[in-house]
Short mmCIF file of the C-alpha atoms (twelve columns), coordinates in Angstrom:
data_MODEL
# 
_entry.id   MODEL 
# 
loop_
_atom_site.group_PDB 
_atom_site.id 
_atom_site.type_symbol 
_atom_site.label_atom_id 
_atom_site.label_alt_id 
_atom_site.label_comp_id 
_atom_site.label_asym_id 
_atom_site.label_seq_id 
_atom_site.Cartn_x 
_atom_site.Cartn_y 
_atom_site.Cartn_z 
_atom_site.pdbx_PDB_model_num 
ATOM 1   C CA . CYS A 1   18.329  -7.560  -3.173  1 
ATOM 2   C CA . GLU A 2   16.005  -6.374  -5.911  1 
ATOM 3   C CA . PHE A 3   14.527  -2.756  -5.989  1 
ATOM 4   C CA . GLU A 4   12.449  -0.586  -8.134  1 
ATOM 5   C CA . ASP A 5   14.954  1.823   -7.913  1 
ATOM 6   C CA . ILE A 6   18.402  1.002   -9.063  1 
ATOM 7   C CA . ARG A 7   19.758  4.080   -6.950  1 
ATOM 8   C CA . ARG A 8   18.982  1.954   -3.806  1 
ATOM 9   C CA . TYR A 9   21.526  -0.757  -4.738  1 
ATOM 10  C CA . PRO A 10  24.812  0.997   -3.519  1 
ATOM 11  C CA . GLU A 11  23.359  1.906   -0.025  1 
ATOM 12  C CA . ALA A 12  21.860  -1.867  0.312   1 
ATOM 13  C CA . VAL A 13  25.700  -2.965  -0.393  1 
ATOM 14  C CA . ARG A 14  27.027  -0.804  1.995   1 
ATOM 15  C CA . ILE A 15  24.595  -1.879  4.796   1 
ATOM 16  C CA . VAL A 16  24.996  -5.619  4.195   1 
ATOM 17  C CA . ARG A 17  28.874  -5.278  3.742   1 
ATOM 18  C CA . ALA A 18  28.969  -3.375  7.186   1 
ATOM 19  C CA . ALA A 19  26.982  -6.357  8.663   1 
ATOM 20  C CA . GLY A 20  29.652  -8.610  7.876   1 
ATOM 21  C CA . ARG A 21  27.700  -10.197 5.128   1 
ATOM 22  C CA . ALA A 22  27.877  -11.125 1.204   1 
ATOM 23  C CA . VAL A 23  25.300  -9.385  -1.015  1 
ATOM 24  C CA . GLY A 24  24.058  -10.083 -4.368  1 
ATOM 25  C CA . LEU A 25  22.059  -8.126  -6.526  1 
ATOM 26  C CA . ALA A 26  19.235  -8.809  -9.126  1 
ATOM 27  C CA . ALA A 27  19.527  -7.496  -12.852 1 
ATOM 28  C CA . ILE A 28  16.332  -6.582  -14.625 1 
ATOM 29  C CA . ARG A 29  13.926  -9.223  -15.982 1 
ATOM 30  C CA . VAL A 30  14.095  -7.882  -19.601 1 
ATOM 31  C CA . VAL A 31  17.091  -6.469  -21.475 1 
ATOM 32  C CA . LYS A 32  16.384  -4.222  -24.436 1 
ATOM 33  C CA . PRO A 33  19.097  -3.060  -26.700 1 
ATOM 34  C CA . GLY A 34  20.469  0.053   -25.540 1 
ATOM 35  C CA . GLU A 35  19.448  -0.935  -21.787 1 
ATOM 36  C CA . GLU A 36  22.989  -2.376  -21.261 1 
ATOM 37  C CA . GLY A 37  23.622  0.354   -18.856 1 
ATOM 38  C CA . LEU A 38  21.125  -0.775  -16.300 1 
ATOM 39  C CA . LEU A 39  23.531  -3.877  -16.262 1 
ATOM 40  C CA . LYS A 40  26.520  -1.798  -15.610 1 
ATOM 41  C CA . ARG A 41  24.920  0.193   -13.163 1 
ATOM 42  C CA . VAL A 42  24.533  -2.953  -11.193 1 
ATOM 43  C CA . ALA A 43  28.024  -4.327  -11.534 1 
ATOM 44  C CA . ASP A 44  29.383  -0.722  -10.674 1 
ATOM 45  C CA . CYS A 45  27.879  -1.454  -7.197  1 
ATOM 46  C CA . ALA A 46  30.524  -4.305  -6.927  1 
ATOM 47  C CA . PRO A 47  28.235  -6.916  -5.459  1 
ATOM 48  C CA . ASP A 48  29.493  -10.520 -4.217  1 
ATOM 49  C CA . ALA A 49  27.163  -12.128 -6.953  1 
ATOM 50  C CA . VAL A 50  24.649  -10.879 -9.523  1 
ATOM 51  C CA . LEU A 51  21.160  -12.936 -10.179 1 
ATOM 52  C CA . VAL A 52  20.685  -12.799 -13.960 1 
ATOM 53  C CA . ARG A 53  17.258  -13.423 -15.569 1 
ATOM 54  C CA . ASN A 54  18.209  -13.637 -19.364 1 
ATOM 55  C CA . LEU A 55  20.755  -14.302 -21.857 1 
ATOM 56  C CA . ALA A 56  21.544  -10.827 -22.331 1 
ATOM 57  C CA . GLY A 57  22.584  -10.190 -18.757 1 
ATOM 58  C CA . LEU A 58  24.623  -13.724 -18.453 1 
ATOM 59  C CA . SER A 59  26.550  -12.437 -22.071 1 
ATOM 60  C CA . TYR A 60  26.904  -8.791  -20.768 1 
ATOM 61  C CA . PHE A 61  28.351  -9.826  -17.338 1 
ATOM 62  C CA . ALA A 62  30.411  -12.758 -18.648 1 
ATOM 63  C CA . GLN A 63  32.114  -10.204 -21.250 1 
ATOM 64  C CA . GLU A 64  32.328  -7.230  -19.272 1 
ATOM 65  C CA . HIS A 65  33.112  -8.444  -15.727 1 
ATOM 66  C CA . PRO A 66  34.421  -11.822 -16.109 1 
ATOM 67  C CA . GLY A 67  35.142  -12.326 -12.146 1 
ATOM 68  C CA . LEU A 68  31.852  -11.443 -10.967 1 
ATOM 69  C CA . PRO A 69  29.987  -14.771 -9.702  1 
ATOM 70  C CA . LEU A 70  26.429  -15.003 -11.624 1 
ATOM 71  C CA . VAL A 71  23.540  -17.142 -10.383 1 
ATOM 72  C CA . ALA A 72  21.075  -18.106 -13.088 1 
ATOM 73  C CA . ASP A 73  17.620  -17.311 -12.077 1 
ATOM 74  C CA . TYR A 74  14.278  -19.651 -12.921 1 
ATOM 75  C CA . ALA A 75  13.524  -17.448 -16.090 1 
ATOM 76  C CA . LEU A 76  16.440  -19.261 -17.978 1 
ATOM 77  C CA . ASN A 77  14.383  -22.121 -17.634 1 
ATOM 78  C CA . VAL A 78  16.585  -25.053 -16.532 1 
ATOM 79  C CA . ALA A 79  14.361  -27.827 -16.688 1 
ATOM 80  C CA . ASN A 80  16.978  -30.632 -17.759 1 
ATOM 81  C CA . GLU A 81  20.840  -31.452 -17.266 1 
ATOM 82  C CA . LEU A 82  21.716  -30.479 -20.874 1 
ATOM 83  C CA . THR A 83  20.508  -26.884 -20.099 1 
ATOM 84  C CA . ALA A 84  22.372  -26.837 -16.854 1 
ATOM 85  C CA . VAL A 85  25.635  -28.024 -18.573 1 
ATOM 86  C CA . ILE A 86  25.383  -25.120 -21.223 1 
ATOM 87  C CA . LEU A 87  24.906  -22.784 -18.309 1 
ATOM 88  C CA . ALA A 88  27.975  -24.150 -16.396 1 
ATOM 89  C CA . GLU A 89  30.147  -23.831 -19.171 1 
ATOM 90  C CA . GLN A 90  29.146  -20.029 -19.327 1 
ATOM 91  C CA . GLY A 91  30.532  -19.922 -15.901 1 
ATOM 92  C CA . VAL A 92  27.243  -19.396 -13.739 1 
ATOM 93  C CA . VAL A 93  28.105  -20.484 -10.149 1 
ATOM 94  C CA . ARG A 94  24.713  -21.453 -9.357  1 
ATOM 95  C CA . ILE A 95  21.588  -22.357 -11.182 1 
ATOM 96  C CA . THR A 96  17.863  -22.101 -10.124 1 
ATOM 97  C CA . PRO A 97  15.698  -24.859 -11.493 1 
ATOM 98  C CA . GLY A 98  12.883  -23.817 -13.701 1 
ATOM 99  C CA . TYR A 99  9.584   -23.358 -12.065 1 
ATOM 100 C CA . ASP A 100 7.647   -25.802 -14.225 1 
ATOM 101 C CA . LEU A 101 9.218   -28.686 -12.815 1 
ATOM 102 C CA . ASN A 102 7.117   -30.934 -10.806 1 
ATOM 103 C CA . TRP A 103 9.181   -32.911 -7.978  1 
ATOM 104 C CA . ARG A 104 9.813   -36.177 -9.882  1 
ATOM 105 C CA . GLN A 105 11.346  -33.954 -12.849 1 
ATOM 106 C CA . MET A 106 13.416  -32.016 -10.637 1 
ATOM 107 C CA . ALA A 107 14.513  -35.308 -8.806  1 
ATOM 108 C CA . ALA A 108 15.554  -36.531 -12.109 1 
ATOM 109 C CA . MET A 109 17.531  -33.368 -13.104 1 
ATOM 110 C CA . LEU A 110 19.177  -33.238 -9.309  1 
ATOM 111 C CA . GLY A 111 20.169  -36.962 -9.956  1 
ATOM 112 C CA . ARG A 112 21.905  -36.100 -13.495 1 
ATOM 113 C CA . PHE A 113 23.856  -32.981 -12.780 1 
ATOM 114 C CA . ASP A 114 25.970  -31.988 -9.619  1 
ATOM 115 C CA . ALA A 115 23.353  -30.950 -7.145  1 
ATOM 116 C CA . GLY A 116 25.370  -28.842 -5.159  1 
ATOM 117 C CA . PHE A 117 25.359  -26.533 -8.152  1 
ATOM 118 C CA . PHE A 118 21.642  -25.818 -7.940  1 
ATOM 119 C CA . GLU A 119 19.696  -22.878 -5.732  1 
ATOM 120 C CA . CYS A 120 16.476  -24.116 -5.051  1 
ATOM 121 C CA . VAL A 121 13.597  -21.614 -4.137  1 
ATOM 122 C CA . VAL A 122 11.805  -23.026 -1.259  1 
ATOM 123 C CA . HIS A 123 9.607   -20.206 -0.297  1 
ATOM 124 C CA . GLN A 124 8.131   -17.110 -2.322  1 
ATOM 125 C CA . HIS A 125 5.447   -15.207 -3.897  1 
ATOM 126 C CA . MET A 126 5.424   -16.861 -7.456  1 
ATOM 127 C CA . PRO A 127 5.748   -14.310 -10.184 1 
ATOM 128 C CA . MET A 128 2.962   -14.681 -12.479 1 
ATOM 129 C CA . PHE A 129 3.552   -12.391 -15.041 1 
ATOM 130 C CA . HIS A 130 5.901   -9.373  -16.069 1 
ATOM 131 C CA . MET A 131 4.498   -6.770  -18.561 1 
ATOM 132 C CA . GLU A 132 5.867   -3.592  -20.424 1 
ATOM 133 C CA . HIS A 133 2.625   -1.579  -19.451 1 
ATOM 134 C CA . CYS A 134 2.993   0.329   -16.075 1 
ATOM 135 C CA . VAL A 135 0.073   0.135   -14.304 1 
ATOM 136 C CA . PHE A 136 1.255   2.676   -11.695 1 
ATOM 137 C CA . ALA A 137 1.643   5.515   -14.457 1 
ATOM 138 C CA . HIS A 138 -1.239  4.377   -16.562 1 
ATOM 139 C CA . THR A 139 -3.673  4.865   -13.065 1 
ATOM 140 C CA . LEU A 140 -1.839  7.206   -10.821 1 
ATOM 141 C CA . SER A 141 -0.634  9.697   -13.029 1 
ATOM 142 C CA . ASP A 142 -1.329  11.507  -16.330 1 
ATOM 143 C CA . GLY A 143 2.386   10.781  -17.614 1 
ATOM 144 C CA . LYS A 144 3.378   7.921   -19.908 1 
ATOM 145 C CA . ASP A 145 6.961   6.904   -18.581 1 
ATOM 146 C CA . PHE A 146 9.388   7.989   -15.754 1 
ATOM 147 C CA . ARG A 147 10.103  11.082  -17.511 1 
ATOM 148 C CA . ASP A 148 6.564   12.746  -16.553 1 
ATOM 149 C CA . CYS A 149 4.616   10.214  -14.466 1 
ATOM 150 C CA . GLY A 150 5.974   11.615  -11.084 1 
ATOM 151 C CA . ARG A 151 6.801   8.116   -10.212 1 
ATOM 152 C CA . PRO A 152 3.817   6.885   -8.359  1 
ATOM 153 C CA . CYS A 153 5.623   3.498   -7.813  1 
ATOM 154 C CA . GLU A 154 7.738   5.078   -5.032  1 
ATOM 155 C CA . ARG A 155 4.458   6.258   -3.052  1 
ATOM 156 C CA . HIS A 156 1.774   3.967   -3.613  1 
ATOM 157 C CA . ARG A 157 1.065   0.286   -3.014  1 
ATOM 158 C CA . VAL A 158 -0.927  -1.376  -5.743  1 
ATOM 159 C CA . ASP A 159 -2.695  -4.780  -6.041  1 
ATOM 160 C CA . LEU A 160 -4.689  -6.519  -8.590  1 
ATOM 161 C CA . ARG A 161 -7.513  -8.158  -7.300  1 
ATOM 162 C CA . ASP A 162 -8.921  -11.343 -9.413  1 
ATOM 163 C CA . ARG A 163 -12.512 -12.599 -9.546  1 
ATOM 164 C CA . ALA A 164 -12.176 -14.616 -6.297  1 
ATOM 165 C CA . GLY A 165 -11.058 -11.338 -4.290  1 
ATOM 166 C CA . VAL A 166 -7.551  -12.246 -3.737  1 
ATOM 167 C CA . ALA A 167 -5.356  -9.123  -3.912  1 
ATOM 168 C CA . HIS A 168 -2.043  -10.054 -6.008  1 
ATOM 169 C CA . PRO A 169 1.047   -7.556  -5.380  1 
ATOM 170 C CA . LEU A 170 1.908   -5.450  -8.427  1 
ATOM 171 C CA . MET A 171 5.627   -4.469  -8.216  1 
ATOM 172 C CA . ALA A 172 7.463   -1.849  -10.636 1 
ATOM 173 C CA . ASP A 173 10.901  -2.434  -11.549 1 
ATOM 174 C CA . VAL A 174 13.976  -0.337  -12.455 1 
ATOM 175 C CA . GLY A 175 12.785  -0.777  -16.304 1 
ATOM 176 C CA . CYS A 176 9.401   0.620   -15.461 1 
ATOM 177 C CA . ARG A 177 7.967   -2.418  -16.306 1 
ATOM 178 C CA . ASN A 178 5.474   -4.352  -13.777 1 
ATOM 179 C CA . THR A 179 5.438   -7.886  -12.325 1 
ATOM 180 C CA . VAL A 180 2.183   -9.250  -10.922 1 
ATOM 181 C CA . PHE A 181 3.091   -11.717 -7.886  1 
ATOM 182 C CA . ASN A 182 0.885   -14.374 -6.540  1 
ATOM 183 C CA . GLY A 183 -0.919  -12.821 -3.210  1 
ATOM 184 C CA . THR A 184 -0.579  -16.020 -1.453  1 
ATOM 185 C CA . ALA A 185 3.375   -16.812 -0.390  1 
ATOM 186 C CA . GLN A 186 3.993   -20.746 -1.231  1 
ATOM 187 C CA . SER A 187 6.447   -23.216 0.534   1 
ATOM 188 C CA . ALA A 188 8.413   -26.330 -0.849  1 
ATOM 189 C CA . ALA A 189 9.025   -27.018 2.865   1 
ATOM 190 C CA . GLU A 190 8.123   -30.474 2.652   1 
ATOM 191 C CA . PHE A 191 10.547  -31.219 -0.253  1 
ATOM 192 C CA . ILE A 192 13.801  -29.790 1.513   1 
ATOM 193 C CA . PRO A 193 14.467  -33.303 3.187   1 
ATOM 194 C CA . ARG A 194 14.345  -34.997 -0.174  1 
ATOM 195 C CA . MET A 195 16.366  -32.004 -1.872  1 
ATOM 196 C CA . ARG A 196 19.249  -32.460 1.017   1 
ATOM 197 C CA . SER A 197 19.110  -36.202 0.370   1 
ATOM 198 C CA . LEU A 198 19.813  -35.423 -3.348  1 
ATOM 199 C CA . GLY A 199 22.803  -33.102 -2.635  1 
ATOM 200 C CA . VAL A 200 21.213  -29.747 -2.686  1 
ATOM 201 C CA . ARG A 201 23.164  -27.325 -0.260  1 
ATOM 202 C CA . HIS A 202 21.488  -24.276 -1.586  1 
ATOM 203 C CA . PHE A 203 18.176  -22.895 -0.662  1 
ATOM 204 C CA . ARG A 204 16.545  -19.362 -1.341  1 
ATOM 205 C CA . VAL A 205 13.794  -17.712 0.655   1 
ATOM 206 C CA . GLU A 206 12.309  -14.736 -1.184  1 
ATOM 207 C CA . MET A 207 10.673  -11.687 0.392   1 
ATOM 208 C CA . LEU A 208 8.195   -9.281  -1.033  1 
ATOM 209 C CA . ARG A 209 6.211   -7.265  1.374   1 
ATOM 210 C CA . GLU A 210 7.094   -8.682  4.622   1 
ATOM 211 C CA . GLU A 211 7.642   -6.615  7.618   1 
ATOM 212 C CA . ALA A 212 11.060  -6.334  8.921   1 
ATOM 213 C CA . ASP A 213 10.128  -7.932  12.097  1 
ATOM 214 C CA . ALA A 214 8.471   -10.930 10.419  1 
ATOM 215 C CA . VAL A 215 11.972  -11.810 8.240   1 
ATOM 216 C CA . GLY A 216 13.955  -13.136 11.028  1 
ATOM 217 C CA . PRO A 217 11.251  -15.880 12.496  1 
ATOM 218 C CA . LEU A 218 10.758  -16.717 8.897   1 
ATOM 219 C CA . LEU A 219 14.277  -17.560 8.101   1 
ATOM 220 C CA . ASP A 220 14.619  -19.680 11.472  1 
ATOM 221 C CA . GLU A 221 11.816  -21.637 10.571  1 
ATOM 222 C CA . TYR A 222 13.734  -22.726 7.165   1 
ATOM 223 C CA . SER A 223 17.063  -22.678 9.004   1 
ATOM 224 C CA . ARG A 224 15.460  -25.427 11.175  1 
ATOM 225 C CA . LEU A 225 13.989  -27.148 8.310   1 
ATOM 226 C CA . ILE A 226 17.303  -27.286 6.341   1 
ATOM 227 C CA . ALA A 227 19.085  -28.692 9.514   1 
ATOM 228 C CA . LEU A 228 16.245  -31.225 9.707   1 
ATOM 229 C CA . GLU A 229 15.174  -29.998 13.134  1 
ATOM 230 C CA . ALA A 230 11.788  -29.407 11.775  1 
ATOM 231 C CA . GLN A 231 8.988   -31.323 9.749   1 
ATOM 232 C CA . GLY A 232 8.033   -29.634 6.655   1 
ATOM 233 C CA . ARG A 233 4.157   -29.789 6.887   1 
ATOM 234 C CA . ALA A 234 4.197   -28.317 10.553  1 
ATOM 235 C CA . VAL A 235 6.099   -25.255 9.131   1 
ATOM 236 C CA . VAL A 236 3.814   -24.850 6.282   1 
ATOM 237 C CA . ARG A 237 1.003   -24.727 8.670   1 
ATOM 238 C CA . LYS A 238 2.700   -22.443 10.959  1 
ATOM 239 C CA . LEU A 239 3.450   -19.758 8.062   1 
ATOM 240 C CA . ARG A 240 0.201   -20.283 6.904   1 
ATOM 241 C CA . VAL A 241 1.533   -20.592 3.240   1 
ATOM 242 C CA . LEU A 242 0.611   -22.726 0.381   1 
ATOM 243 C CA . ASN A 243 2.218   -26.169 0.188   1 
ATOM 244 C CA . GLN A 244 3.243   -26.320 -3.380  1 
ATOM 245 C CA . LEU A 245 6.535   -26.470 -5.396  1 
ATOM 246 C CA . GLY A 246 6.713   -24.705 -8.845  1 
ATOM 247 C CA . VAL A 247 3.913   -23.314 -10.866 1 
ATOM 248 C CA . SER A 248 1.120   -25.833 -10.167 1 
ATOM 249 C CA . ALA A 249 0.096   -28.162 -7.574  1 
ATOM 250 C CA . GLY A 250 -1.716  -30.242 -10.265 1 
ATOM 251 C CA . THR A 251 1.341   -32.046 -11.516 1 
ATOM 252 C CA . LEU A 252 2.720   -33.014 -8.011  1 
ATOM 253 C CA . ASP A 253 3.510   -36.945 -7.642  1 
ATOM 254 C CA . TRP A 254 3.752   -37.553 -4.034  1 
ATOM 255 C CA . GLU A 255 4.714   -41.028 -4.196  1 
# 
């Protein structure tokens, strides 16, 4: 779970636990000196795992909560087995491959380090950039930050429209920073059989603004793919998503 308001985390943990499921919480994308309290509030929710996005979070949770399972997110930029070894030695339980890898590069890394250690993102709205500037406060209030802006991010939905007319979702986080996500979801559905053949056993499907009734059918499609009961291209067409692995399709090698 990742919410713009960290006060929602305890409720999320309660709901998921009541359903008999495990729950993980995402830590903030950037940690500045003095912001360790935001990490402590995540740990205080007693999640089953934490998604760490930076070395500050990795260091904090490893030192202050050594028994808490940590999943290294893509922002730690694991692009080769050497980096994977370093993070494994720091105690993370899973590693998300960096988004800059094309398929050949990812396959090479999966062949040189235990592929069962990796958690591959197979569906997402790609995060395009993360910024300190809060567009919500700047455009929808007369304030400067959460102390005087009235928190318009809790009431308004904002997109940034590019020159081609595509609307890209803008999301605020707990640190009053903003992330812009690609307006079109992308899928690595075609690569799932190859990932499985190399030993990958953990797959992540990321939701952004999906309606509740769309989540179940989407997860069902990926469950069928992972069970090798569906074809990747057919699922891509059905979901109407971009057929792409990582940041750019320009470096993909399909052979």
